[in-house]
PDB file of C-alpha atoms in Angstrom:
ATOM      1  CA  MET A   1     214.681 205.273 261.798  1.00 79.00           C
ATOM      2  CA  SER A   2     212.544 202.200 262.475  1.00 92.00           C
ATOM      3  CA  THR A   3     212.354 199.607 265.226  1.00 94.00           C
ATOM      4  CA  ASP A   4     210.665 196.202 264.979  1.00 97.00           C
ATOM      5  CA  VAL A   5     209.314 194.724 268.197  1.00 97.00           C
ATOM      6  CA  MET A   6     207.592 191.419 268.966  1.00 98.00           C
ATOM      7  CA  TRP A   7     205.791 190.281 272.089  1.00 98.00           C
ATOM      8  CA  SER A   8     204.498 186.909 273.166  1.00 97.00           C
ATOM      9  CA  SER A   9     201.267 186.860 275.125  1.00 95.00           C
ATOM     10  CA  LEU A  10     201.519 185.163 278.520  1.00 95.00           C
ATOM     11  CA  ALA A  11     197.817 185.314 279.471  1.00 91.00           C
ATOM     12  CA  TRP A  12     196.400 183.646 276.332  1.00 89.00           C
ATOM     13  CA  PRO A  13     197.914 182.130 273.177  1.00 93.00           C
ATOM     14  CA  GLY A  14     199.062 184.923 270.906  1.00 95.00           C
ATOM     15  CA  SER A  15     201.801 187.172 269.647  1.00 97.00           C
ATOM     16  CA  GLU A  16     202.276 190.649 268.257  1.00 97.00           C
ATOM     17  CA  HIS A  17     204.577 192.493 265.883  1.00 98.00           C
ATOM     18  CA  VAL A  18     204.880 196.262 265.591  1.00 98.00           C
ATOM     19  CA  ARG A  19     207.134 198.528 263.532  1.00 98.00           C
ATOM     20  CA  CYS A  20     207.797 201.942 265.048  1.00 96.00           C
ATOM     21  CA  THR A  21     209.159 204.746 262.878  1.00 96.00           C
ATOM     22  CA  HIS A  22     210.146 208.322 263.648  1.00 93.00           C
ATOM     23  CA  ASP A  23     210.072 211.222 261.196  1.00 92.00           C
ATOM     24  CA  GLY A  24     209.345 214.107 263.544  1.00 91.00           C
ATOM     25  CA  ARG A  25     206.174 212.218 264.441  1.00 94.00           C
ATOM     26  CA  TRP A  26     206.043 208.722 265.933  1.00 95.00           C
ATOM     27  CA  HIS A  27     204.252 206.014 263.936  1.00 97.00           C
ATOM     28  CA  ALA A  28     203.418 202.492 265.100  1.00 97.00           C
ATOM     29  CA  ASP A  29     201.998 199.891 262.713  1.00 98.00           C
ATOM     30  CA  GLY A  30     201.196 196.632 264.449  1.00 98.00           C
ATOM     31  CA  ALA A  31     199.273 193.404 264.326  1.00 98.00           C
ATOM     32  CA  ALA A  32     198.377 191.049 267.143  1.00 96.00           C
ATOM     33  CA  VAL A  33     196.907 187.576 266.761  1.00 96.00           C
ATOM     34  CA  HIS A  34     195.229 186.191 269.871  1.00 91.00           C
ATOM     35  CA  ALA A  35     193.104 183.188 270.787  1.00 89.00           C
ATOM     36  CA  LEU A  36     190.240 184.926 272.567  1.00 79.00           C
ATOM     37  CA  PRO A  37     186.978 183.590 273.982  1.00 77.00           C
ATOM     38  CA  GLY A  38     184.791 183.115 270.928  1.00 80.00           C
ATOM     39  CA  GLY A  39     187.691 182.330 268.594  1.00 84.00           C
ATOM     40  CA  PRO A  40     190.947 183.707 267.275  1.00 90.00           C
ATOM     41  CA  ALA A  41     191.211 187.360 266.324  1.00 91.00           C
ATOM     42  CA  ARG A  42     193.667 189.474 264.388  1.00 95.00           C
ATOM     43  CA  VAL A  43     193.965 193.042 265.601  1.00 96.00           C
ATOM     44  CA  GLY A  44     195.693 195.426 263.214  1.00 98.00           C
ATOM     45  CA  TYR A  45     196.432 198.922 264.450  1.00 98.00           C
ATOM     46  CA  ARG A  46     198.148 202.147 263.495  1.00 98.00           C
ATOM     47  CA  VAL A  47     198.941 204.894 265.996  1.00 98.00           C
ATOM     48  CA  VAL A  48     200.490 208.274 265.192  1.00 98.00           C
ATOM     49  CA  ALA A  49     201.767 210.649 267.883  1.00 96.00           C
ATOM     50  CA  ASP A  50     202.991 214.193 267.298  1.00 94.00           C
ATOM     51  CA  ALA A  51     206.490 215.458 268.145  1.00 90.00           C
ATOM     52  CA  ASP A  52     205.323 216.146 271.731  1.00 90.00           C
ATOM     53  CA  GLY A  53     204.116 212.539 272.147  1.00 90.00           C
ATOM     54  CA  ARG A  54     200.391 213.265 272.051  1.00 94.00           C
ATOM     55  CA  THR A  55     198.282 210.702 270.174  1.00 97.00           C
ATOM     56  CA  ARG A  56     196.875 212.256 267.008  1.00 98.00           C
ATOM     57  CA  GLN A  57     195.573 209.354 264.887  1.00 98.00           C
ATOM     58  CA  VAL A  58     194.437 205.822 265.678  1.00 98.00           C
ATOM     59  CA  SER A  59     192.963 203.102 263.512  1.00 98.00           C
ATOM     60  CA  ILE A  60     192.151 199.599 264.727  1.00 98.00           C
ATOM     61  CA  GLU A  61     190.651 196.705 262.808  1.00 97.00           C
ATOM     62  CA  VAL A  62     189.591 193.372 264.321  1.00 95.00           C
ATOM     63  CA  THR A  63     189.002 190.404 262.003  1.00 94.00           C
ATOM     64  CA  GLY A  64     188.554 186.655 262.306  1.00 87.00           C
ATOM     65  CA  ARG A  65     186.045 186.635 265.123  1.00 73.00           C
ATOM     66  CA  GLY A  66     182.505 187.330 264.028  1.00 74.00           C
ATOM     67  CA  ALA A  67     181.899 190.428 261.942  1.00 71.00           C
ATOM     68  CA  PRO A  68     184.932 192.641 261.311  1.00 86.00           C
ATOM     69  CA  ALA A  69     185.105 195.737 263.500  1.00 92.00           C
ATOM     70  CA  ARG A  70     186.909 198.993 262.750  1.00 97.00           C
ATOM     71  CA  LEU A  71     187.570 202.099 264.818  1.00 98.00           C
ATOM     72  CA  VAL A  72     189.166 205.310 263.557  1.00 98.00           C
ATOM     73  CA  LEU A  73     189.918 208.208 265.909  1.00 98.00           C
ATOM     74  CA  SER A  74     191.670 211.555 265.601  1.00 98.00           C
ATOM     75  CA  GLY A  75     193.018 213.520 268.555  1.00 97.00           C
ATOM     76  CA  ASP A  76     193.618 217.267 268.429  1.00 97.00           C
ATOM     77  CA  GLY A  77     196.582 217.051 270.818  1.00 95.00           C
ATOM     78  CA  HIS A  78     194.712 219.062 273.470  1.00 96.00           C
ATOM     79  CA  GLY A  79     192.301 216.386 274.719  1.00 96.00           C
ATOM     80  CA  GLY A  80     189.611 216.553 272.023  1.00 98.00           C
ATOM     81  CA  TRP A  81     188.703 213.494 269.914  1.00 98.00           C
ATOM     82  CA  THR A  82     186.651 212.825 266.807  1.00 98.00           C
ATOM     83  CA  ASP A  83     185.451 209.638 265.121  1.00 97.00           C
ATOM     84  CA  ALA A  84     185.945 208.626 261.473  1.00 96.00           C
ATOM     85  CA  ALA A  85     183.067 210.884 260.370  1.00 97.00           C
ATOM     86  CA  GLY A  86     184.518 213.880 262.239  1.00 97.00           C
ATOM     87  CA  GLY A  87     181.963 213.713 265.045  1.00 97.00           C
ATOM     88  CA  HIS A  88     183.134 215.001 268.437  1.00 98.00           C
ATOM     89  CA  LEU A  89     183.485 212.335 271.152  1.00 98.00           C
ATOM     90  CA  PRO A  90     182.793 214.248 274.404  1.00 98.00           C
ATOM     91  CA  ALA A  91     183.301 211.125 276.568  1.00 97.00           C
ATOM     92  CA  LEU A  92     187.029 211.324 275.672  1.00 98.00           C
ATOM     93  CA  ASP A  93     187.517 215.024 276.443  1.00 98.00           C
ATOM     94  CA  GLY A  94     190.805 215.501 278.304  1.00 97.00           C
ATOM     95  CA  CYS A  95     192.485 212.328 276.991  1.00 97.00           C
ATOM     96  CA  LEU A  96     195.902 212.841 275.389  1.00 94.00           C
ATOM     97  CA  ASP A  97     196.851 209.178 275.017  1.00 96.00           C
ATOM     98  CA  ILE A  98     195.297 206.019 273.611  1.00 97.00           C
ATOM     99  CA  ASP A  99     195.390 202.633 275.396  1.00 97.00           C
ATOM    100  CA  ILE A 100     194.510 199.616 273.248  1.00 97.00           C
ATOM    101  CA  SER A 101     193.761 196.725 275.620  1.00 94.00           C
ATOM    102  CA  CYS A 102     195.443 193.966 273.596  1.00 93.00           C
ATOM    103  CA  THR A 103     198.911 195.520 273.250  1.00 95.00           C
ATOM    104  CA  PRO A 104     201.702 196.735 275.532  1.00 96.00           C
ATOM    105  CA  LEU A 105     202.738 199.157 272.781  1.00 96.00           C
ATOM    106  CA  THR A 106     200.351 201.850 273.969  1.00 96.00           C
ATOM    107  CA  ASN A 107     202.024 201.993 277.402  1.00 96.00           C
ATOM    108  CA  THR A 108     204.989 203.517 275.565  1.00 94.00           C
ATOM    109  CA  LEU A 109     203.041 206.638 274.608  1.00 94.00           C
ATOM    110  CA  PRO A 110     202.488 208.151 278.085  1.00 96.00           C
ATOM    111  CA  ILE A 111     205.814 206.813 279.399  1.00 95.00           C
ATOM    112  CA  ARG A 112     207.661 208.608 276.602  1.00 93.00           C
ATOM    113  CA  ARG A 113     205.508 211.750 276.704  1.00 94.00           C
ATOM    114  CA  LEU A 114     205.721 212.217 280.477  1.00 95.00           C
ATOM    115  CA  GLY A 115     209.507 211.847 280.818  1.00 93.00           C
ATOM    116  CA  LEU A 116     209.241 211.061 284.548  1.00 95.00           C
ATOM    117  CA  ALA A 117     212.296 211.062 286.824  1.00 94.00           C
ATOM    118  CA  VAL A 118     212.746 208.195 289.301  1.00 93.00           C
ATOM    119  CA  GLY A 119     210.138 208.541 292.055  1.00 95.00           C
ATOM    120  CA  GLU A 120     207.854 210.864 290.073  1.00 96.00           C
ATOM    121  CA  SER A 121     204.235 209.934 289.286  1.00 98.00           C
ATOM    122  CA  ALA A 122     201.639 211.293 286.901  1.00 98.00           C
ATOM    123  CA  ASP A 123     197.883 210.762 286.774  1.00 98.00           C
ATOM    124  CA  LEU A 124     196.251 210.866 283.381  1.00 96.00           C
ATOM    125  CA  LEU A 125     193.056 210.265 281.519  1.00 97.00           C
ATOM    126  CA  VAL A 126     193.396 208.011 278.466  1.00 97.00           C
ATOM    127  CA  ALA A 127     191.116 206.940 275.649  1.00 98.00           C
ATOM    128  CA  TYR A 128     190.815 203.214 276.388  1.00 98.00           C
ATOM    129  CA  VAL A 129     189.815 200.753 273.659  1.00 97.00           C
ATOM    130  CA  LEU A 130     188.646 197.322 274.807  1.00 94.00           C
ATOM    131  CA  VAL A 131     189.411 194.636 272.218  1.00 91.00           C
ATOM    132  CA  PRO A 132     187.830 192.695 270.517  1.00 89.00           C
ATOM    133  CA  GLY A 133     184.585 194.726 270.626  1.00 90.00           C
ATOM    134  CA  LEU A 134     186.339 198.108 270.281  1.00 95.00           C
ATOM    135  CA  GLU A 135     184.348 199.591 273.165  1.00 96.00           C
ATOM    136  CA  LEU A 136     185.679 203.076 273.903  1.00 97.00           C
ATOM    137  CA  SER A 137     185.855 204.890 277.251  1.00 98.00           C
ATOM    138  CA  ALA A 138     187.927 207.387 279.207  1.00 98.00           C
ATOM    139  CA  GLN A 139     190.024 205.702 281.888  1.00 97.00           C
ATOM    140  CA  ARG A 140     192.134 207.116 284.712  1.00 98.00           C
ATOM    141  CA  GLN A 141     195.684 205.755 284.889  1.00 98.00           C
ATOM    142  CA  ARG A 142     198.836 206.452 286.868  1.00 98.00           C
ATOM    143  CA  TYR A 143     202.456 205.941 285.904  1.00 98.00           C
ATOM    144  CA  THR A 144     205.284 206.038 288.438  1.00 97.00           C
ATOM    145  CA  ARG A 145     208.957 205.865 287.447  1.00 96.00           C
ATOM    146  CA  LEU A 146     210.739 203.155 289.448  1.00 95.00           C
ATOM    147  CA  PRO A 147     214.505 202.742 289.946  1.00 90.00           C
ATOM    148  CA  GLY A 148     214.668 199.850 287.470  1.00 73.00           C
ATOM    149  CA  THR A 149     217.596 197.451 287.221  1.00 73.00           C
ATOM    150  CA  GLY A 150     220.911 198.460 285.741  1.00 70.00           C
ATOM    151  CA  SER A 151     220.296 200.703 282.743  1.00 70.00           C
ATOM    152  CA  ALA A 152     216.768 199.335 282.142  1.00 78.00           C
ATOM    153  CA  PRO A 153     214.042 201.757 283.289  1.00 88.00           C
ATOM    154  CA  ALA A 154     210.876 200.530 284.995  1.00 94.00           C
ATOM    155  CA  TYR A 155     207.445 202.023 285.574  1.00 96.00           C
ATOM    156  CA  ARG A 156     204.498 201.132 287.774  1.00 97.00           C
ATOM    157  CA  TYR A 157     201.261 201.256 285.818  1.00 97.00           C
ATOM    158  CA  GLU A 158     197.995 201.530 287.763  1.00 98.00           C
ATOM    159  CA  SER A 159     194.409 201.659 286.583  1.00 96.00           C
ATOM    160  CA  GLY A 160     191.535 201.039 288.972  1.00 94.00           C
ATOM    161  CA  ASP A 161     192.480 197.964 291.025  1.00 96.00           C
ATOM    162  CA  PHE A 162     195.026 196.794 288.431  1.00 96.00           C
ATOM    163  CA  ARG A 163     198.747 197.332 289.007  1.00 97.00           C
ATOM    164  CA  ALA A 164     201.830 196.137 287.115  1.00 96.00           C
ATOM    165  CA  ASP A 165     205.539 196.985 287.165  1.00 95.00           C
ATOM    166  CA  LEU A 166     206.707 197.319 283.570  1.00 96.00           C
ATOM    167  CA  ALA A 167     210.314 196.932 282.436  1.00 94.00           C
ATOM    168  CA  VAL A 168     211.086 198.999 279.323  1.00 94.00           C
ATOM    169  CA  ASP A 169     214.067 199.456 277.023  1.00 92.00           C
ATOM    170  CA  GLY A 170     215.934 202.642 276.075  1.00 89.00           C
ATOM    171  CA  GLU A 171     213.153 203.566 273.621  1.00 90.00           C
ATOM    172  CA  ASP A 172     210.504 203.115 276.357  1.00 92.00           C
ATOM    173  CA  LEU A 173     209.112 200.001 274.656  1.00 93.00           C
ATOM    174  CA  VAL A 174     207.862 197.335 277.063  1.00 95.00           C
ATOM    175  CA  VAL A 175     210.239 194.412 277.599  1.00 95.00           C
ATOM    176  CA  ASP A 176     208.299 192.672 280.377  1.00 94.00           C
ATOM    177  CA  TYR A 177     204.679 193.153 281.414  1.00 95.00           C
ATOM    178  CA  PRO A 178     204.325 190.545 284.204  1.00 95.00           C
ATOM    179  CA  GLY A 179     201.694 187.921 283.507  1.00 94.00           C
ATOM    180  CA  LEU A 180     200.594 189.491 280.221  1.00 95.00           C
ATOM    181  CA  TRP A 181     203.414 190.073 277.702  1.00 95.00           C
ATOM    182  CA  ARG A 182     207.094 189.389 277.245  1.00 96.00           C
ATOM    183  CA  ARG A 183     209.232 190.823 274.492  1.00 96.00           C
ATOM    184  CA  VAL A 184     210.861 188.278 272.180  1.00 96.00           C
ATOM    185  CA  PRO A 185     214.044 188.860 270.152  1.00 88.00           C
ATOM    186  CA  VAL A 186     213.538 189.982 266.562  1.00 84.00           C
TER     187      VAL A 186
END
């Protein structure tokens, strides 16, 4: 089964397309094109999560803005991470999820994995990738399941001083990320 999703950026000129497939594992292959300070950039990414929703593989490539940059990570599903050469990344110890700064797609991973009931919250540590430079750090985040509207679920996402109420669809893919992204029909 596959699902195609597109978002339009609200904070800067840009758009994104991702195809999500499920075969016991969850695969997302996406590309975002954004007009960023310093020029336009294309960000291609692939994320693979295991059957329990833990991020296992990530590859990101940024082109079109200076020298191309590439990041490849593997997660062991228990909070350990390695780089493309197999080197351990201790700064990411304890992270089960990835958060790529330029896409709302990666909000789906913890939302889906956590399976929160309305009113429940969860604090987590994620491997955060800041695009376009692909700087990597561990970041504390919180998700809270909100009542939503009708049959559409909603979640409050918090990280540091940042807070946003995200509307998602039945597959936990972001429909509206206020001020940053809005889903467009495919």
